[in-house]
mmCIF file with all atom_site columns, C-alpha atoms in Angstrom:
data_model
loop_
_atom_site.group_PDB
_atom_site.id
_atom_site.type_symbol
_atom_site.label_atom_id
_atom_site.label_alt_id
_atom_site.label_comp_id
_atom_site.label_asym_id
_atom_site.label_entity_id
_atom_site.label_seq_id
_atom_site.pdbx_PDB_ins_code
_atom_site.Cartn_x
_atom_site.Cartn_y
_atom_site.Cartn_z
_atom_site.occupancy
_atom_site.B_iso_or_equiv
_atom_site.pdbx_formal_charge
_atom_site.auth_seq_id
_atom_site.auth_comp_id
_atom_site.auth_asym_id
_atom_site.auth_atom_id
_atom_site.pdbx_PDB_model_num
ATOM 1  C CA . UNK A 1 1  ? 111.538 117.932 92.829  1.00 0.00 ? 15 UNK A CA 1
ATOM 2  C CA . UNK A 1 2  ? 112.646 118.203 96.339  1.00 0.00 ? 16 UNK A CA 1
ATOM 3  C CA . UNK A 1 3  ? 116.245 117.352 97.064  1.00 0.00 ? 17 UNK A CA 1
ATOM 4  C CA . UNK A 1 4  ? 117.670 118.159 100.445 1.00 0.00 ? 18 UNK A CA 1
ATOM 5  C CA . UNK A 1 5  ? 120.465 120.380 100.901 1.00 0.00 ? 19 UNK A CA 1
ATOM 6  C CA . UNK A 1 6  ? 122.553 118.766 103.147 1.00 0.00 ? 20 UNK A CA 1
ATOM 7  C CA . UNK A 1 7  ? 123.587 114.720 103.680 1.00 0.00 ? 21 UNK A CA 1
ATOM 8  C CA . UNK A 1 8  ? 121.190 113.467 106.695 1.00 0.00 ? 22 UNK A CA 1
ATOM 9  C CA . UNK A 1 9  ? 123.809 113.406 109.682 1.00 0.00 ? 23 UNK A CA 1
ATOM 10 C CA . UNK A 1 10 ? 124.194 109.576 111.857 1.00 0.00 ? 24 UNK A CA 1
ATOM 11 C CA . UNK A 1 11 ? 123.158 111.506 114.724 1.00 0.00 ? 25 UNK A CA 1
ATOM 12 C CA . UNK A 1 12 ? 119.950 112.877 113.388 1.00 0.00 ? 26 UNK A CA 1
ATOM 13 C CA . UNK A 1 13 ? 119.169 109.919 111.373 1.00 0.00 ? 27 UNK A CA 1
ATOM 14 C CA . UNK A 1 14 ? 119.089 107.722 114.739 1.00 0.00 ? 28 UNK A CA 1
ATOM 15 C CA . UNK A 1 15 ? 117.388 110.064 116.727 1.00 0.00 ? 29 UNK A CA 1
ATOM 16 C CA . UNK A 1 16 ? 114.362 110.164 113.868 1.00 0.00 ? 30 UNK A CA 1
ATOM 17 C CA . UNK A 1 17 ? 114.441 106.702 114.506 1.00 0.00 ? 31 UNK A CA 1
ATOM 18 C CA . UNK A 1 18 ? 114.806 106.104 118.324 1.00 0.00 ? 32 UNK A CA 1
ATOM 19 C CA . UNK A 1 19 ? 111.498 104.523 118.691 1.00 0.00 ? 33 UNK A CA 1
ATOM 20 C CA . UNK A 1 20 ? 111.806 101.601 116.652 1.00 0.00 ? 34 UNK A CA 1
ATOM 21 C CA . UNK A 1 21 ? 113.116 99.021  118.265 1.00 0.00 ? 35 UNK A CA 1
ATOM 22 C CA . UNK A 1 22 ? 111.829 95.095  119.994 1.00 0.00 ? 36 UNK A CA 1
ATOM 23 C CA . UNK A 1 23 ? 109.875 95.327  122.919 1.00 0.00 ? 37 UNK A CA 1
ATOM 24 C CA . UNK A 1 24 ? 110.465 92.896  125.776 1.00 0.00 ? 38 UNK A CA 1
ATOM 25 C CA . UNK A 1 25 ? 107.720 90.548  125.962 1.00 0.00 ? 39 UNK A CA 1
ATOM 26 C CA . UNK A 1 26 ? 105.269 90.801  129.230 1.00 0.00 ? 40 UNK A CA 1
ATOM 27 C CA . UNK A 1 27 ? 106.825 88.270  132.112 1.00 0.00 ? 41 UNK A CA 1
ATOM 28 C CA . UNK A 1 28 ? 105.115 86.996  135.034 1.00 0.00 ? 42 UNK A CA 1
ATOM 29 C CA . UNK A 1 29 ? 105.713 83.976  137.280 1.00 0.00 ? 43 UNK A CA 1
ATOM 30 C CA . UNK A 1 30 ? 104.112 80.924  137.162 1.00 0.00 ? 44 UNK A CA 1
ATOM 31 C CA . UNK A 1 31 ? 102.073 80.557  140.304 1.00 0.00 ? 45 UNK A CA 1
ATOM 32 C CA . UNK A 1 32 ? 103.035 76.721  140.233 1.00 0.00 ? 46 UNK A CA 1
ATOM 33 C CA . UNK A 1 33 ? 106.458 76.599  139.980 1.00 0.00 ? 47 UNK A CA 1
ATOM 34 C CA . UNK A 1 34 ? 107.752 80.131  140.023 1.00 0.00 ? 48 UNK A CA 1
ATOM 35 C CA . UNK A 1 35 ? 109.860 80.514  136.787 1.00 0.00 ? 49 UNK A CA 1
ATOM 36 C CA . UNK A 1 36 ? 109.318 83.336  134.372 1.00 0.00 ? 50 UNK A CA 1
ATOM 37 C CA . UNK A 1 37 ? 106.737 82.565  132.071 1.00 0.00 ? 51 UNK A CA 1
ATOM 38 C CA . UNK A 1 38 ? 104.792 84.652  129.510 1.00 0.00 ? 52 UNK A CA 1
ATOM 39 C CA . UNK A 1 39 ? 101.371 85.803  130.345 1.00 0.00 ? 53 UNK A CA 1
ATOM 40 C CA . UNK A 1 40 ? 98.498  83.568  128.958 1.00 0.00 ? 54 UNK A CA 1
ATOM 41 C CA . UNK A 1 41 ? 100.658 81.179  127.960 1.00 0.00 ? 55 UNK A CA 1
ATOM 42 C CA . UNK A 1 42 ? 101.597 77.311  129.356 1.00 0.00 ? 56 UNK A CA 1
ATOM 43 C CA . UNK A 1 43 ? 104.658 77.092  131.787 1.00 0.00 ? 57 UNK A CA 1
ATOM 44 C CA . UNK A 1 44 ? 107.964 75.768  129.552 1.00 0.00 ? 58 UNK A CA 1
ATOM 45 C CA . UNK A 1 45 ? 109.496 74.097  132.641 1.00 0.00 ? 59 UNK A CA 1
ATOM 46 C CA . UNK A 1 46 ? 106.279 72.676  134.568 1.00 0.00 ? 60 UNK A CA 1
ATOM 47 C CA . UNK A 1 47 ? 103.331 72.240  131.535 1.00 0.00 ? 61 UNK A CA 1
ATOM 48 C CA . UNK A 1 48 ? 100.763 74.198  133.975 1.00 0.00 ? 62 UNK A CA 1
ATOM 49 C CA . UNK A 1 49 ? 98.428  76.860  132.911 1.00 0.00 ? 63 UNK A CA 1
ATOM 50 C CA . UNK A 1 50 ? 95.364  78.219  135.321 1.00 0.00 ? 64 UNK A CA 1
ATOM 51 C CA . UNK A 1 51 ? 96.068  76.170  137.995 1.00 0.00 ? 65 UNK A CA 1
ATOM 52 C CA . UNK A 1 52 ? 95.942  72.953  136.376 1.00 0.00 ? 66 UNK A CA 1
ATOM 53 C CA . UNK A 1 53 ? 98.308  70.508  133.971 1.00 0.00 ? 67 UNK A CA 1
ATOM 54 C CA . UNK A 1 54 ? 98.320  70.868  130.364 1.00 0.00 ? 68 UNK A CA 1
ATOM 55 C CA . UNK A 1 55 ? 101.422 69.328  128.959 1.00 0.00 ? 69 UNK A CA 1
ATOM 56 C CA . UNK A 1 56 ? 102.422 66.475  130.388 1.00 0.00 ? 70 UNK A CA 1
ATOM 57 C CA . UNK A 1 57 ? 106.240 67.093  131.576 1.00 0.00 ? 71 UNK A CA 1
ATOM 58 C CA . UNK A 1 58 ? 108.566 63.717  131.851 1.00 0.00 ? 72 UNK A CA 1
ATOM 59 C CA . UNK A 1 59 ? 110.715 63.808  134.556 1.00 0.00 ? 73 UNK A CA 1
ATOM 60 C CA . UNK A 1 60 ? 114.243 63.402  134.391 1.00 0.00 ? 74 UNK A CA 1
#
């Protein structure tokens, strides 16, 4: 059976695993309003999505 030699270092251990990790999701602004939004998705703060209105927002 194959046992290794030596204990697995922090430093080496991380470094193995350097490329997992949470990606930032793909941002874009909403050509209505401007705020961040994410691609192919309806605008949180104005309800818009391809140019016209989706969700109807209330206004405060």
């Amino acid at each position: 059976m194959a046992v290794p030699k030596r204990k697995t270092s922090k430093s080496r251990r991380d470094n193995r695993r350097g490329h997992i990790k949470l990606s930032v999701p793909g941002m874009s602004p909403c050509p209505n309003c401007g705020e961040l939004r994410k691609s192919h998705y309806v605008c949180p703060s104005c309800g818009y999505y391809d140019g016209k209105e989706v969700v109807a927002k209330k206004s405060n």
